[in-house]
mmCIF file of C-alpha atoms in Angstrom:
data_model
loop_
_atom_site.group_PDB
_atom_site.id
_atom_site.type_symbol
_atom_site.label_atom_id
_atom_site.label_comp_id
_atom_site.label_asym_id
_atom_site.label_seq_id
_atom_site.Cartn_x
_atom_site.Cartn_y
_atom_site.Cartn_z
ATOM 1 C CA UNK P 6 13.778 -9.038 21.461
ATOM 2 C CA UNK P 7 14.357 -12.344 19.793
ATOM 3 C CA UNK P 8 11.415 -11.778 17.188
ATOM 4 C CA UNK P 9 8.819 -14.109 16.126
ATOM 5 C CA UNK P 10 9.837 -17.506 17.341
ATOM 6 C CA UNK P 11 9.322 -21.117 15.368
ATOM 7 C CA UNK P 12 9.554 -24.721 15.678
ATOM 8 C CA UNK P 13 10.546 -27.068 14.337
ATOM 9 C CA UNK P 14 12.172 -24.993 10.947
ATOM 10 C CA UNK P 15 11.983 -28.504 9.216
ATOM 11 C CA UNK P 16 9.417 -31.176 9.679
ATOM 12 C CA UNK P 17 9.222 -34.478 7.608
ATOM 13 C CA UNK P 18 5.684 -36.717 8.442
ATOM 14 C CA UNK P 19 4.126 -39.524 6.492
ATOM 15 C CA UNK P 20 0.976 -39.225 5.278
ATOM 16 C CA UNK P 21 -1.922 -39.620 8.694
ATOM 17 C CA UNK P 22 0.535 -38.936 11.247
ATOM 18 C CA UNK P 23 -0.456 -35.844 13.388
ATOM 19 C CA UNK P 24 1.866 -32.465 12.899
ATOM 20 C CA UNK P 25 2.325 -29.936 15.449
ATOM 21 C CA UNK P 26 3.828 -26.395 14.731
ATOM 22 C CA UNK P 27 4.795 -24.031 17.464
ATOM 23 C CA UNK P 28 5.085 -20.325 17.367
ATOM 24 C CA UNK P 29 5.897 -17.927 20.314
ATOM 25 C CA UNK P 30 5.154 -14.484 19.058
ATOM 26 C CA UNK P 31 7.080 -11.040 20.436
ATOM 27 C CA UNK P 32 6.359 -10.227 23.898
ATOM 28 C CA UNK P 33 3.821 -7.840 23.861
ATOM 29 C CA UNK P 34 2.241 -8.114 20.618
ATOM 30 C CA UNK P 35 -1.183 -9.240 21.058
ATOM 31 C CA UNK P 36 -2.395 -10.178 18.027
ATOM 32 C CA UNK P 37 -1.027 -13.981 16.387
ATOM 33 C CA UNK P 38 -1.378 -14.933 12.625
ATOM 34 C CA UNK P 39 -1.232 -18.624 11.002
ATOM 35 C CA UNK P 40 -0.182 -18.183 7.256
ATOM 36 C CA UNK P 41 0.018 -21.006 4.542
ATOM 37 C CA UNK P 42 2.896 -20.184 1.716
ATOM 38 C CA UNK P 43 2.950 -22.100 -1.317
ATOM 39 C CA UNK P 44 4.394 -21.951 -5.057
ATOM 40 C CA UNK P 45 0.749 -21.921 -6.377
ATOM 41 C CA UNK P 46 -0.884 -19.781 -4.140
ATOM 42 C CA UNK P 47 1.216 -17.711 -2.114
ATOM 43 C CA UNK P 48 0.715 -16.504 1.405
ATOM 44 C CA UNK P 49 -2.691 -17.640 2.857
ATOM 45 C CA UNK P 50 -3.689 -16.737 6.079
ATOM 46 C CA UNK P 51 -5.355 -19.516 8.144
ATOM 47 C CA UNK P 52 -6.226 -18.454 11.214
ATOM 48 C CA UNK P 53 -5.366 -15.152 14.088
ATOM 49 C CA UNK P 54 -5.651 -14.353 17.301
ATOM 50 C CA UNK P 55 -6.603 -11.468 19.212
ATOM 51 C CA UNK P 56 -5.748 -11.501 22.896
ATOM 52 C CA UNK P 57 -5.524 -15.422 22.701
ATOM 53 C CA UNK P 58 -9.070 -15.682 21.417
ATOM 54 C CA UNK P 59 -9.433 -16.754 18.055
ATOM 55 C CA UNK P 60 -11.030 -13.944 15.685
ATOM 56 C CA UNK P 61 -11.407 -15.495 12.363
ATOM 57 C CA UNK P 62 -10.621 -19.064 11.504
ATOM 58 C CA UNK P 63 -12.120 -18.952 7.900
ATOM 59 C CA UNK P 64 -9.246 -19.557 5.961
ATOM 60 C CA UNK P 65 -8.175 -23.454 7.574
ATOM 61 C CA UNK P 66 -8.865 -25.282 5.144
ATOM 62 C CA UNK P 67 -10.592 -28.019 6.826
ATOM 63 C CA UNK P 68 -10.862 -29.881 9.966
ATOM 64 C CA UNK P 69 -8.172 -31.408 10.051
ATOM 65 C CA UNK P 70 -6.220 -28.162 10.643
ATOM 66 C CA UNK P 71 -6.876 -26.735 14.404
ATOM 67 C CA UNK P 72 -5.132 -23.864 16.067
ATOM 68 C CA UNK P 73 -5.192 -22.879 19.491
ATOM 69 C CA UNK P 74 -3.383 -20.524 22.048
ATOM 70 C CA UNK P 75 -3.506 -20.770 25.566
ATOM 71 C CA UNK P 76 -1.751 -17.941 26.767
ATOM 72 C CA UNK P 77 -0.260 -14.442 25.310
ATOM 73 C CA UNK P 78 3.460 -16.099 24.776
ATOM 74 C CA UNK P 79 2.695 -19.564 22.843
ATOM 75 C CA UNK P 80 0.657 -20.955 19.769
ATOM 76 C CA UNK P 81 0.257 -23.928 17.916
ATOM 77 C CA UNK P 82 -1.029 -25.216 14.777
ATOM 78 C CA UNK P 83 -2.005 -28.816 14.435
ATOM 79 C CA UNK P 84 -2.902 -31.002 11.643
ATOM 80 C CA UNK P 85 -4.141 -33.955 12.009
ATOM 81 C CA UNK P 86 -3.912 -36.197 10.447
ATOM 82 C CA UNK P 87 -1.717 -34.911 7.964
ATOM 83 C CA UNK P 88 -1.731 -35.517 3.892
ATOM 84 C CA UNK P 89 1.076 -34.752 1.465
ATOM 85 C CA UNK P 90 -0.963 -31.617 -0.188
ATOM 86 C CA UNK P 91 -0.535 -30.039 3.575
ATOM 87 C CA UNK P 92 3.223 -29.862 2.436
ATOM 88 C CA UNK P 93 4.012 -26.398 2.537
ATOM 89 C CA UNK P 94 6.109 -23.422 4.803
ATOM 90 C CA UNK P 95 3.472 -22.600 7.788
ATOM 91 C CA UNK P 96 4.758 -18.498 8.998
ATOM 92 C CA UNK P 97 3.412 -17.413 12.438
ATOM 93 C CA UNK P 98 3.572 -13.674 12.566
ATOM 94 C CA UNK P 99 2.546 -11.572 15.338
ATOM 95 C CA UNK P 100 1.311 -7.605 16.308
ATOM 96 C CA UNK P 101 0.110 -4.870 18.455
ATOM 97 C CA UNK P 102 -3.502 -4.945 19.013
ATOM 98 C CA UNK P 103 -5.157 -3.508 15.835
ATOM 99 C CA UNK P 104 -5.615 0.521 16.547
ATOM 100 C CA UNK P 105 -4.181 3.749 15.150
ATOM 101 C CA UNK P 106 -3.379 1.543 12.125
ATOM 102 C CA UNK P 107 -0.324 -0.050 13.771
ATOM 103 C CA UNK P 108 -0.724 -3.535 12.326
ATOM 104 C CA UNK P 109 2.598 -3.992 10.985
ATOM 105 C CA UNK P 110 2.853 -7.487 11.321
ATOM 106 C CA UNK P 111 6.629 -9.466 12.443
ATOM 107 C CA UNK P 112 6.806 -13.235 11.076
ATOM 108 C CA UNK P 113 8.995 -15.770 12.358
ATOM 109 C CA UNK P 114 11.348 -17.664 10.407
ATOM 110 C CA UNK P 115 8.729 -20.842 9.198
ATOM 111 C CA UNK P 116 8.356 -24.011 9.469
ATOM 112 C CA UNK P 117 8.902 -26.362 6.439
ATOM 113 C CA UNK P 118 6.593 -29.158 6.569
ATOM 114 C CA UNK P 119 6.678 -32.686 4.392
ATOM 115 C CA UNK P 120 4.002 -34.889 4.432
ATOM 116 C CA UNK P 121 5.405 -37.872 2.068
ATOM 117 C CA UNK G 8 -14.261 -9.930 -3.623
ATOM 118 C CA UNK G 9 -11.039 -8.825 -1.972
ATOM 119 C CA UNK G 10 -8.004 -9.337 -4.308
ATOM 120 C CA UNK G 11 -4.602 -8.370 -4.708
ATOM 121 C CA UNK G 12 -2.727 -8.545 -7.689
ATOM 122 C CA UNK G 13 1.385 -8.092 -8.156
ATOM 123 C CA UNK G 14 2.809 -7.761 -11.124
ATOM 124 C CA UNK G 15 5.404 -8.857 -13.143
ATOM 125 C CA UNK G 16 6.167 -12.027 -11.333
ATOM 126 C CA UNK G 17 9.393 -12.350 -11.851
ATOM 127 C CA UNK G 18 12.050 -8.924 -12.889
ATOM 128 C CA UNK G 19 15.202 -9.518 -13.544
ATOM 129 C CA UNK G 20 17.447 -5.840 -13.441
ATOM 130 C CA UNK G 21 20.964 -5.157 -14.464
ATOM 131 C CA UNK G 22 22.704 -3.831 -11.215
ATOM 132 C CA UNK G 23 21.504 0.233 -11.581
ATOM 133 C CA UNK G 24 18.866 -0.351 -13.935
ATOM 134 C CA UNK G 25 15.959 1.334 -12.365
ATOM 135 C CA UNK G 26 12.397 -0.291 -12.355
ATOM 136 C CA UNK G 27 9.231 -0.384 -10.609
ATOM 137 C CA UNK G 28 6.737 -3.424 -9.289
ATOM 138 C CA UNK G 29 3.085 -3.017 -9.270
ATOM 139 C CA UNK G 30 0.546 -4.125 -6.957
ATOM 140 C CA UNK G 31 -3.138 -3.327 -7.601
ATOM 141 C CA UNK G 32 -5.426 -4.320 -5.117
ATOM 142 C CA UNK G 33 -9.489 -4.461 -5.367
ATOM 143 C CA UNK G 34 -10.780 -3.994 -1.574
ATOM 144 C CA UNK G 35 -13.841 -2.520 0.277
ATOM 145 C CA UNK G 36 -12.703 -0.786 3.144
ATOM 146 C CA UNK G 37 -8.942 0.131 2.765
ATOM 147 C CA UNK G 38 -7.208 0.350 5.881
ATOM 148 C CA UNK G 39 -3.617 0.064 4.931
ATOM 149 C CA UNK G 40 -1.132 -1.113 2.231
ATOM 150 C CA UNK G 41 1.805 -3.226 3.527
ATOM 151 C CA UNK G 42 5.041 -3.895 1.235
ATOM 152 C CA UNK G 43 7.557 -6.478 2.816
ATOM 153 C CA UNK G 44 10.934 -8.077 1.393
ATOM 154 C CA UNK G 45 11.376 -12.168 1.054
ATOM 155 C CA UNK G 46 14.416 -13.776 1.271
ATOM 156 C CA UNK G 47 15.479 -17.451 0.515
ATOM 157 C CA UNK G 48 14.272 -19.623 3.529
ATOM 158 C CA UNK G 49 12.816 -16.836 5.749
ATOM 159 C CA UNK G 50 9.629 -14.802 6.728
ATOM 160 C CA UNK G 51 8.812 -11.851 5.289
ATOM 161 C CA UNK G 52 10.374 -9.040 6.281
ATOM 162 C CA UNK G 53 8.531 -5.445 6.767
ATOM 163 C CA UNK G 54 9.458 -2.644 4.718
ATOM 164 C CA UNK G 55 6.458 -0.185 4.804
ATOM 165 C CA UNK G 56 2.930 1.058 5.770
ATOM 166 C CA UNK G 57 1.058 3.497 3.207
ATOM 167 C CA UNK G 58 -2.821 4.534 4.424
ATOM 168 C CA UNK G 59 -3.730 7.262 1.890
ATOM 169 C CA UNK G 60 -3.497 7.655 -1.571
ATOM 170 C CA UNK G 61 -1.075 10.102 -2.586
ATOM 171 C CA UNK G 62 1.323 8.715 0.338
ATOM 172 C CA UNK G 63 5.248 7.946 -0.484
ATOM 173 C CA UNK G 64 7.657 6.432 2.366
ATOM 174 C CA UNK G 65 11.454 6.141 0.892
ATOM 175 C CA UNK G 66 13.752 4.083 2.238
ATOM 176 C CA UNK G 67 17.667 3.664 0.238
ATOM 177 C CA UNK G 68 16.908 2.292 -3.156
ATOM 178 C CA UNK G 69 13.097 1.844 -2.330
ATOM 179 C CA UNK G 70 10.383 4.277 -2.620
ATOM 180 C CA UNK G 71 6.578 3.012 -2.314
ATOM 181 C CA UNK G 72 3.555 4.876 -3.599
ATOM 182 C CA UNK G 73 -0.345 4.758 -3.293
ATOM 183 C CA UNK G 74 -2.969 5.538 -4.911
ATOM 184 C CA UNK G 75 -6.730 4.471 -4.819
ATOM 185 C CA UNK G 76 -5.886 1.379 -6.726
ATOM 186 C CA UNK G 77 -2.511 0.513 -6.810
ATOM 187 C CA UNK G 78 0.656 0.965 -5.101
ATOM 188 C CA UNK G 79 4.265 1.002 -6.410
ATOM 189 C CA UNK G 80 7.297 0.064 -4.972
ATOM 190 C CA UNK G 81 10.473 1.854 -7.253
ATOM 191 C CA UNK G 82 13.952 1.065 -6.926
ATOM 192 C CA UNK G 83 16.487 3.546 -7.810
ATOM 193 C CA UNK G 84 19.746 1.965 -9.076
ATOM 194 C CA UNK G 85 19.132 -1.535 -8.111
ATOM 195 C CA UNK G 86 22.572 -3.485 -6.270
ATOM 196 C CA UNK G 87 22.466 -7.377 -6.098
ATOM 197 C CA UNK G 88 21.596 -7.310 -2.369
ATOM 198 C CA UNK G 89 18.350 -5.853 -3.302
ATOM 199 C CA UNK G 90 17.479 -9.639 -5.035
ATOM 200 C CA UNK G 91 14.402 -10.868 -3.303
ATOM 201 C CA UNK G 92 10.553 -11.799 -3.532
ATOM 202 C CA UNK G 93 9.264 -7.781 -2.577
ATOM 203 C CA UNK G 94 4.875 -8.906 -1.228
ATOM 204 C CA UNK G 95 2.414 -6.189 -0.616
ATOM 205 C CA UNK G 96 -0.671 -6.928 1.391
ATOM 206 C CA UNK G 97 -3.723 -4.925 2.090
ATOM 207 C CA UNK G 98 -5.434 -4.654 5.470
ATOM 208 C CA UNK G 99 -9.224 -4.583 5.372
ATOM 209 C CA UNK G 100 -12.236 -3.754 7.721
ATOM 210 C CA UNK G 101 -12.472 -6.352 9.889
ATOM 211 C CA UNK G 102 -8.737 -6.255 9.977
ATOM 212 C CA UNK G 103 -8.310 -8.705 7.436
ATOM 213 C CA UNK G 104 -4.994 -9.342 5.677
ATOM 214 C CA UNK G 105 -4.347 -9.965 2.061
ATOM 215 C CA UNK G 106 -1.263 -11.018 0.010
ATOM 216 C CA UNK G 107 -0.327 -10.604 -3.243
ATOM 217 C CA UNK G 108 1.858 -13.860 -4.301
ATOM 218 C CA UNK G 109 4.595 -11.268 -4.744
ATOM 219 C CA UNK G 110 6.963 -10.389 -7.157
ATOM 220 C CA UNK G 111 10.639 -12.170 -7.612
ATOM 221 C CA UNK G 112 13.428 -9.213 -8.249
ATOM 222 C CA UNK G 113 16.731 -11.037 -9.216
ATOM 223 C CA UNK G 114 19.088 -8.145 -9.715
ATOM 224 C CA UNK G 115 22.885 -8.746 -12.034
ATOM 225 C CA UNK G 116 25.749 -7.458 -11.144
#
């Protein structure tokens, strides 16, 4: 399997234009993560996915982020529109279903946003 | 509130000095304790699962431990390849995930 894939792996925006991040997690995992990493604050997760349906979306930091996934093999993040404190790596990461405590969870590669 | 904590932040190790990183964690509900490895430019990669205190998984250099607070990742005789960010995260009820910001190893030759 190709693993946790990500795109773009760089992305450079100006400030207000609308950011689109695209993660296609390992066939067969059914669970999807949206992490945040920064210097200051690490790994934060934003937003996953449980059989496409979003569980728990209580760490986006406001509405100007929105996630979605419309079938098992494809996500995206979107922010919109953008600002230059959204600058950060965004990691999609993906496992099987939670149960018998096999969460281990595989992340993709990132994608390294700019907002100037 | 949930919180994990790693410590030091940064280690640096001559190549075979031995040392150990700490994470202590402050969770309702433990389900799991989760160390992965960091490189430069890329995801976090998995290196083990512990679910019990008193649990050890080994693998080369690396050796993690639990306990009811805390977990410790030890490595034996340290080579440069080993140089990376090491992250532990803690699943919760609700399977919730939560990680430490991880500690950087830089190791000499």
């Amino acid at each position: 399997d190709a693993g946790v894939i990500q795109s773009p792996r760089h992305e450079v925006t100006e400030m207000g234009q609308e950011v689109t991040l695209r993660c296609k997690p390992i066939s067969g995992h059914n669970s999807l993560f949206w992490y945040r990493q920064t210097m200051m604050r690490g790994l934060e997760l934003l937003i996953y996915f449980n059989n496409n349906v979003p569980i728990d979306d209580s760490g986006m930091p406001e509405d100007r982020f929105s996630a979605k996934m419309p079938n098992a093999s494809f996500s995206t993040l979107k922010i919109q529109p953008s600002e230059p404190r959204d600058s950060a790596v965004y990691f999609c990461a993906s496992s099987l279903a939670p149960g018998g405590g096999k969460n281990i969870q595989y992340f993709g590669a990132g994608t390294r946003l700019s907002v100037l | 509130e949930d919180q994990v904590t790693q410590s030091p932040e940064a280690l640096r190790l001559q190549e075979g000095e031995s040392s150990s990183l700490n994470c202590s964690y402050t969770v309702s509900g433990l389900r799991g304790l989760f160390w992965y490895r960091q490189d430069p430019g890329k995801g976090p990669e998995f290196l083990f699962t512990l679910y019990s205190a008193g649990e050890e998984k080994e693998k080369e250099r690396l050796k993690a431990t639990l306990t009811k607070k805390e977990s410790f990742l030890h490595i034996t005789a340290p080579k440069p390849e080993d140089s990376a960010t090491y992250l532990c995260a803690v699943l919760v009820a609700g399977n919730q995930f939560y990680f430490g910001t991880g500690t950087s190893l830089t190791v000499i030759p």
